[in-house]
PDB file of C-alpha atoms in Angstrom:
ATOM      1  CA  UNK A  12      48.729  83.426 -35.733  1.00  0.00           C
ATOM      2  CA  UNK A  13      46.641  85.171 -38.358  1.00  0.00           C
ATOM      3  CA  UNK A  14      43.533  83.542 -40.048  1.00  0.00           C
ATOM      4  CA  UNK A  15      41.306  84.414 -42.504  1.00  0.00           C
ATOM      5  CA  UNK A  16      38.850  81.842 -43.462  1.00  0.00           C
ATOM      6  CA  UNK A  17      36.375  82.219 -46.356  1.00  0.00           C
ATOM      7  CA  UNK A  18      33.263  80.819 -46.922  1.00  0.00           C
ATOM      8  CA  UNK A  19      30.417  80.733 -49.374  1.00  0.00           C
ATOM      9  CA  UNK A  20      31.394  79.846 -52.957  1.00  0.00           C
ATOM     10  CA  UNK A  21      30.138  77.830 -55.131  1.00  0.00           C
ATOM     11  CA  UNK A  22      27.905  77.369 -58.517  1.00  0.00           C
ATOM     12  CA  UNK A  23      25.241  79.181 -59.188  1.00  0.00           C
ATOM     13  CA  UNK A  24      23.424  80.237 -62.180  1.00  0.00           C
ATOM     14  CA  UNK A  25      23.761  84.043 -64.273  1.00  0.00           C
ATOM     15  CA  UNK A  26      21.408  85.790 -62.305  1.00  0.00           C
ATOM     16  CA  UNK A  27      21.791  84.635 -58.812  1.00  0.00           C
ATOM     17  CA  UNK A  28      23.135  85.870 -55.621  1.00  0.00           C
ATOM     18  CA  UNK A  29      25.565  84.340 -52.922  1.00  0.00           C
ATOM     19  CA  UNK A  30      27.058  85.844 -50.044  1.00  0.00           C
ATOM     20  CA  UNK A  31      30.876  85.188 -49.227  1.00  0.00           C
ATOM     21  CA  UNK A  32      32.222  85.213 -45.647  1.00  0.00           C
ATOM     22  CA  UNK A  33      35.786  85.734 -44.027  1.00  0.00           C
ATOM     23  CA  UNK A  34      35.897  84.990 -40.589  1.00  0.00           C
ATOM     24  CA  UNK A  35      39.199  86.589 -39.061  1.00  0.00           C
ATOM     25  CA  UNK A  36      40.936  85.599 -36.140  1.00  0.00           C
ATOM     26  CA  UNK A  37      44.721  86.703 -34.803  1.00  0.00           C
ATOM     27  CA  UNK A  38      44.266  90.606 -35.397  1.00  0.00           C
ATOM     28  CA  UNK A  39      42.620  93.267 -33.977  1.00  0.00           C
ATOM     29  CA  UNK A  40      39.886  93.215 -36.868  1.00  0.00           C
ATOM     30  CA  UNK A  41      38.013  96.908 -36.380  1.00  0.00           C
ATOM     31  CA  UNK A  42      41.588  98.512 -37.053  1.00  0.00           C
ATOM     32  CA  UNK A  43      41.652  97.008 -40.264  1.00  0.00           C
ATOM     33  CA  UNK A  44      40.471  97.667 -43.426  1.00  0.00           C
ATOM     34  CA  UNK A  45      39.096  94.821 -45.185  1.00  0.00           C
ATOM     35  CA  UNK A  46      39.014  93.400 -48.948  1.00  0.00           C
ATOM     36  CA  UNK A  47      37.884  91.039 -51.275  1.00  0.00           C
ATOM     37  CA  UNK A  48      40.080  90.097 -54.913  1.00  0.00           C
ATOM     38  CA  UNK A  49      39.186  87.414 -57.028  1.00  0.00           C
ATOM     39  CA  UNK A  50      41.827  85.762 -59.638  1.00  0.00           C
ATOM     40  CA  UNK A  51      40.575  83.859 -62.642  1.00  0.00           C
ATOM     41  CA  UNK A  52      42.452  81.269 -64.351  1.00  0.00           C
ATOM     42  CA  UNK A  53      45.273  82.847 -66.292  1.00  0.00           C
ATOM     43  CA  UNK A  54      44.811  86.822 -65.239  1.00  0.00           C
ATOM     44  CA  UNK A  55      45.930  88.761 -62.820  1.00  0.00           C
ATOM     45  CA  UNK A  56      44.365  89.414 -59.119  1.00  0.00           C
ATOM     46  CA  UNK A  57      42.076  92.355 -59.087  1.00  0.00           C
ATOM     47  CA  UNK A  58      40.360  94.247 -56.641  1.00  0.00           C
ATOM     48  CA  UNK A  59      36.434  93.183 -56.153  1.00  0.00           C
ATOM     49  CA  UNK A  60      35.943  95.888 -53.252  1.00  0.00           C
ATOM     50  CA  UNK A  61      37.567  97.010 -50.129  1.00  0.00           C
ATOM     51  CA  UNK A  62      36.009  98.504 -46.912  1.00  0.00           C
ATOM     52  CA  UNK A  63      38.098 100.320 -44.370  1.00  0.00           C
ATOM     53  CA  UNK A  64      37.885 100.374 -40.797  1.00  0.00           C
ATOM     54  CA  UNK A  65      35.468 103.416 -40.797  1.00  0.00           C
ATOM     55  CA  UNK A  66      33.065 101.450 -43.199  1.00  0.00           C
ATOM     56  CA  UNK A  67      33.814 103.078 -46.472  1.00  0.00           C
ATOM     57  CA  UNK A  68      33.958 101.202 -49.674  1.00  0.00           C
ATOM     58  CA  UNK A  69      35.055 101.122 -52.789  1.00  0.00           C
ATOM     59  CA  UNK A  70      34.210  98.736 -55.923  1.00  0.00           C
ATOM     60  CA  UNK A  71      35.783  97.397 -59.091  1.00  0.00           C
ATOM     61  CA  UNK A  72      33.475  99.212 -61.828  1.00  0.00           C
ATOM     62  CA  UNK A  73      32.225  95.733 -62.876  1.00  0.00           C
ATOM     63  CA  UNK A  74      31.130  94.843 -60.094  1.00  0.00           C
ATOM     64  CA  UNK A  75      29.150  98.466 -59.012  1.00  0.00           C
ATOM     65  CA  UNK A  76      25.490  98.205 -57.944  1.00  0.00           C
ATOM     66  CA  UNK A  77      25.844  94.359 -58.006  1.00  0.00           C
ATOM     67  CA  UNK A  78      28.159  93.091 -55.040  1.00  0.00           C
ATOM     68  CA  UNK A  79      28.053  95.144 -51.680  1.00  0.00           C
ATOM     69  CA  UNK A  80      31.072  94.302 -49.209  1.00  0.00           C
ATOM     70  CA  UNK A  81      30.035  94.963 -45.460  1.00  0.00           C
ATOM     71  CA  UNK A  82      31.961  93.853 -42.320  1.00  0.00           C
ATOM     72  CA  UNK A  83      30.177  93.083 -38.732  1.00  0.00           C
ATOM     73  CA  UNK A  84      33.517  93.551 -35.903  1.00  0.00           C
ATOM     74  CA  UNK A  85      31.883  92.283 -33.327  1.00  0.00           C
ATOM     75  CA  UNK A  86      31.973  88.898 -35.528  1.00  0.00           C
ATOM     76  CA  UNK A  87      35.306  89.555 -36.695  1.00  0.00           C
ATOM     77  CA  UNK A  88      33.760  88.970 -40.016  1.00  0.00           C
ATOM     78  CA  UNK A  89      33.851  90.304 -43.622  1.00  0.00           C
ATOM     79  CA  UNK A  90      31.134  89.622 -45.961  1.00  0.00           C
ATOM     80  CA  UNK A  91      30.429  89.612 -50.092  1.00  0.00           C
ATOM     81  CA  UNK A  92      27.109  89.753 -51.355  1.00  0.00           C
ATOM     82  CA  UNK A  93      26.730  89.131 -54.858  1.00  0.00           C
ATOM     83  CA  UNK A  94      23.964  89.504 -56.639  1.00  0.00           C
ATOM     84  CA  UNK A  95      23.188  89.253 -60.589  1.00  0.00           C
ATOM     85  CA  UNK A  96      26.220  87.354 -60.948  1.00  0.00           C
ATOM     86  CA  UNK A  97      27.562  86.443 -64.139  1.00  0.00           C
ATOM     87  CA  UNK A  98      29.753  84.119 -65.967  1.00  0.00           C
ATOM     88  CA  UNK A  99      32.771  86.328 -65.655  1.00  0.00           C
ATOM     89  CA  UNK A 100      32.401  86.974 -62.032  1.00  0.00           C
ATOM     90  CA  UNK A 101      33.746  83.273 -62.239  1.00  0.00           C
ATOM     91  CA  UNK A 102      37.259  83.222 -60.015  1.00  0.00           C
ATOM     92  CA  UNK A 103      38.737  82.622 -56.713  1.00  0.00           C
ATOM     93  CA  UNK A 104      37.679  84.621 -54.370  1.00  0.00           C
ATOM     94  CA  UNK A 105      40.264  86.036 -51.598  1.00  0.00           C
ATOM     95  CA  UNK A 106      39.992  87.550 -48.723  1.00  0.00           C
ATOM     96  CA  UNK A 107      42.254  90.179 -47.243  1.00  0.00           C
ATOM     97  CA  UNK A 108      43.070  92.482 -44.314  1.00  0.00           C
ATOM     98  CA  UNK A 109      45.741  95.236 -44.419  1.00  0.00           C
ATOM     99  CA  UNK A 110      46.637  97.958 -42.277  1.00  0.00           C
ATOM    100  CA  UNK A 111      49.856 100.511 -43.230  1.00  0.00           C
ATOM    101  CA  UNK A 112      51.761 101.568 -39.638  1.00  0.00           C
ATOM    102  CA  UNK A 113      54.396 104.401 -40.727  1.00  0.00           C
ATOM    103  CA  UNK A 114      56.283 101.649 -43.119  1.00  0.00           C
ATOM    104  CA  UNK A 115      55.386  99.143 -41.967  1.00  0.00           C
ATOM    105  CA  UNK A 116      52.537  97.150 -44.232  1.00  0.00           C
ATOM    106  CA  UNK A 117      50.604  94.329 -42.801  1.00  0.00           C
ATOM    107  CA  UNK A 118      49.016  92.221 -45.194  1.00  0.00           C
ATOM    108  CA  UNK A 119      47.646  88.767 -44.621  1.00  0.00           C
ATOM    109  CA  UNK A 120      45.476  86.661 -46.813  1.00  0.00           C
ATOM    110  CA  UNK A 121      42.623  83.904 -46.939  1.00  0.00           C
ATOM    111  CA  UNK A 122      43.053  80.492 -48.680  1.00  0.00           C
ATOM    112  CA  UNK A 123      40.418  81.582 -51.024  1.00  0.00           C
ATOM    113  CA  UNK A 124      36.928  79.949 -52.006  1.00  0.00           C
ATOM    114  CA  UNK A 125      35.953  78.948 -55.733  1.00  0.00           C
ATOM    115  CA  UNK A 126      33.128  80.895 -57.357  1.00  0.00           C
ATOM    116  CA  UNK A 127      31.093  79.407 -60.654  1.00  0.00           C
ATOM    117  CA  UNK A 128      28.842  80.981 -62.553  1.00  0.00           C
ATOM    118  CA  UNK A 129      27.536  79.215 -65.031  1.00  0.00           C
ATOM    119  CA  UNK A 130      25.354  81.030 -68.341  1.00  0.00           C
TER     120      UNK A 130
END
């Protein structure tokens, strides 16, 4: 059974920093690559950043030079820092890990964790 289990959110003021974790248990976590999405009341998911199994990432143009995914495998963990946040970083935040075998797509996802940011 696959888990992903965030951690982390909460309210913070524009201008501060918190640091989301996904703990991951039921895969084999270094094979897969790793991402965060957020989803704000009435719009679509997006794409916050991604890191794949070799450790390189990519970032939603928002988000660039502020948030900084990194995973640790021997923790079977995924992390978020966010720093400089501002009101419209306010969403869910979701955590996901996919891997793509020939056709086959695995794709499992967290239960997300609410992030505030108030102005």
């Amino acid at each position: 059974q696959v888990q992903l289990v965030e951690s982390g959110g909460g309210f913070m003021q524009a201008g501060g920093s918190l640091r989301l974790s996904c703990a991951a248990s039921g895969i084999t976590f270094r094979i897969y690559a790793m991402a965060w999405y957020r989803q704000a009341p009435g719009k679509q998911r997006e794409l916050v950043a991604d890191i794949t199994s070799g450790g390189s990432t990519n970032y939603l143009d928002s988000v660039k030079g502020r948030f900084t995914i990194s995973r640790d495998n021997a923790k079977n963990t995924v992390y978020l820092q966010m720093n400089s946040l501002k009101p419209e970083d306010t969403s869910v935040y979701y955590c996901n890990a996919h891997r793509r075998v020939g056709a086959s797509d695995y794709n499992y996802w967290g239960q997300g964790t609410q992030v505030t940011v108030s102005s």
